[in-house]
C-alpha cells in the first residue's frame, strides 16, 4: 500500500522503484510558468513604483534647496563696508540701495552709573544697625528696597540684584581701589531717558548726597549725509546699534568720529549672487541627471517577451534592439522632465523682452541672456544639462545685478508698458503671473474713470484704481491710472515670477500627495501590484490543488503497480511449480 503526504510518496514493501517526487516536481515546474511570470511582473512594478517615489523625494529635496534663495531678499545680497570699522561698523540687507553715506558720530549712547562716596574695609561689614529702606528713581519710576538691620555690604549687593522689580534695570557691583570697597550702581539701559537718581538711603552707611555720578545717561548723536544741517542739530537714538535711518542699513557705533566722519559704501554682493546661481544650476542638473538615468535606454540588451499585461509605456523598445531602464518611456517621467525644462528654457513667467528705444521691459527675461544654456552635444557627458558661460554671467551681474535677481527670484512684482498706468501690487498665490491686457474708459463729461477690463474681464474700479475681479487669473492685481485724459485707453501689465519661485510651484504641483502626477502613477502601480498579488494567490491555489491531485494519482498508480507486481510474483511461482512437475 502506498503512503503519501504533501507531494511525497513513500512505498512500503515492494514497489516500482519509480522516483515519483521528481516527476511531480517537474510537472509542477512546468505548470508554474504563469505564476513565475506574474512574480516577475510584480517585481518590475514594485521597482517602478519605488523609482517614482525616489524621484518624488528628489524633487522635494530640490524644492527645499530652492527655498534657500526663492525671494529677491534672499537672492539679491548686498555688502557694506566702513572706512573705519573700529568707529562705526555696518550690516546691510537687500532693502538697502547701492551707494555711499557719510556718518558723523558726536556722542555714543550711554547709561547712568553712580558710585558710593563711602568706602568699606570689609564686605562683611554691616551697612545698617536698624531696619531701613533705600529709595531710588529709574527712568522716571520710583522704587523702594527694604534693608534689614545687620545686612552686610556683600549681602546688600546680592539683595539689590535679586529685587524682582528692578533686577533687569539696575545692577549693583562691588569695586575696590585696593584698600576699600565701593558699591557701583549701573542703569542697564542706554539713553537720556534712563536716568538713575537716589532719593533716600535711610540709615545705610552711605548717603545720596555723597554718591558720585561717573557716567551720565545720554543718547547717541550723529549726522548721516550731512543731515540734520544745523551745527547743534543731531539725530538722537537711545542705542548704539541703529537701523532706522537708512533703509536696510544698520550702523554699529563704537566711538565718536571727527567732523569729517566716516564713509559707508553699499554695493551688490555679486560674488554671493554668483554662488547662488551656480548652486541653482547644480541642483537643477542633479534632478535632470536623475531623470535621464531613469529614462535612459541600454543598447547592450535585447527585448523581452511581449504580454498583454505589459504597461502601455513599456520599457521594451519595439524594435527589439534596446531595452529601457526602469522608467524608460514612462509618461509621468516625461511630464516632469518636460515641464521643468520648459520653465528653465523659456521666458520667465510675466517677463517681457527689453525695448531699448522705450526703456520698457526686463533687461533679462531668460537664462540664455545671462550665459546659462542647455548642452546640446549628444557626445558630451553634459548632454541635456545646464552649462554656464561664466564670462557672460559675470558681465550681467556687474551690469544689472538687480535684473539678474529679478529673473531668478521675482515673486509678484510687476510692470506696465506705459507711464499712463502704474503697477501697484499683486497678491502672491492669488494673482497668476503673466501678461494682462488692460482697457479703461474715462468719461468726457465727469472726467472720472468709469469702467475697466483686464483680459476682457470686468474689473473693479475705485477712484483711479483698477483691481482684478475675484475668481479670475488677475484677482488681486491692482493698478493705478496716472493720466486722466477722456476716452478709451489700452495698456498691458506684467506680473512677474522668477524662475526659482516658478520651479518651486511646479515641483509642489508635481509632488502633491493629492493630485501630483508622480503620486497618481505610483498609486496606480500599487493597484496593479495588489491585483497581481491576488492573481498570484489564485494561481498558487491552483498549483496546490494540482500537486495534491498528482500526488493522489501517482500514489494510486504506485499501489496498482505494487499489486500487479504481486500478481506477477504469484504467476512466476505457479510457472515454477508447473515446470518442476
mmCIF file of C-alpha atoms in Angstrom, residues 360 412-426 436 438-440 442 449 452 454 460 462 464-468 476-484 489-495:
data_model
loop_
_atom_site.group_PDB
_atom_site.id
_atom_site.type_symbol
_atom_site.label_atom_id
_atom_site.label_comp_id
_atom_site.label_asym_id
_atom_site.label_seq_id
_atom_site.Cartn_x
_atom_site.Cartn_y
_atom_site.Cartn_z
ATOM 1 C CA UNK A 360 10.357 99.307 -21.089
ATOM 2 C CA UNK A 412 4.604 89.176 -7.556
ATOM 3 C CA UNK A 413 6.484 92.255 -8.705
ATOM 4 C CA UNK A 414 5.129 93.927 -11.797
ATOM 5 C CA UNK A 415 5.478 96.496 -14.565
ATOM 6 C CA UNK A 416 3.347 98.190 -17.220
ATOM 7 C CA UNK A 417 4.167 99.167 -20.783
ATOM 8 C CA UNK A 418 3.179 102.807 -20.297
ATOM 9 C CA UNK A 419 3.636 105.594 -17.788
ATOM 10 C CA UNK A 420 -0.096 106.300 -18.018
ATOM 11 C CA UNK A 421 -0.825 103.270 -15.820
ATOM 12 C CA UNK A 422 1.237 102.115 -12.828
ATOM 13 C CA UNK A 423 1.521 98.659 -11.333
ATOM 14 C CA UNK A 424 0.603 98.885 -7.638
ATOM 15 C CA UNK A 425 0.589 95.314 -6.298
ATOM 16 C CA UNK A 426 -0.341 91.669 -6.776
ATOM 17 C CA UNK A 436 -2.557 91.231 -18.831
ATOM 18 C CA UNK A 438 -5.900 96.489 -19.779
ATOM 19 C CA UNK A 439 -8.675 98.618 -21.263
ATOM 20 C CA UNK A 440 -10.276 101.500 -19.376
ATOM 21 C CA UNK A 442 -12.543 107.975 -18.678
ATOM 22 C CA UNK A 449 -12.718 106.533 -14.504
ATOM 23 C CA UNK A 452 -12.169 98.901 -16.936
ATOM 24 C CA UNK A 454 -8.460 93.085 -17.581
ATOM 25 C CA UNK A 460 -13.419 96.694 -10.057
ATOM 26 C CA UNK A 462 -12.250 102.693 -7.115
ATOM 27 C CA UNK A 464 -8.358 105.902 -10.206
ATOM 28 C CA UNK A 465 -7.589 102.310 -9.148
ATOM 29 C CA UNK A 466 -8.281 99.217 -11.259
ATOM 30 C CA UNK A 467 -8.481 95.926 -9.359
ATOM 31 C CA UNK A 468 -8.769 92.416 -10.831
ATOM 32 C CA UNK A 476 -5.509 90.641 -6.592
ATOM 33 C CA UNK A 477 -3.873 92.668 -9.378
ATOM 34 C CA UNK A 478 -4.017 96.383 -8.526
ATOM 35 C CA UNK A 479 -3.219 99.172 -10.999
ATOM 36 C CA UNK A 480 -3.465 102.961 -10.896
ATOM 37 C CA UNK A 481 -4.364 105.306 -13.772
ATOM 38 C CA UNK A 482 -1.989 108.289 -13.827
ATOM 39 C CA UNK A 483 -3.087 110.240 -16.924
ATOM 40 C CA UNK A 484 -6.688 111.423 -16.762
ATOM 41 C CA UNK A 489 -7.289 103.687 -23.383
ATOM 42 C CA UNK A 490 -5.270 100.486 -23.568
ATOM 43 C CA UNK A 491 -2.218 99.228 -21.705
ATOM 44 C CA UNK A 492 -0.602 95.980 -20.680
ATOM 45 C CA UNK A 493 0.682 94.870 -17.298
ATOM 46 C CA UNK A 494 3.092 92.121 -16.366
ATOM 47 C CA UNK A 495 3.067 90.191 -13.082
#
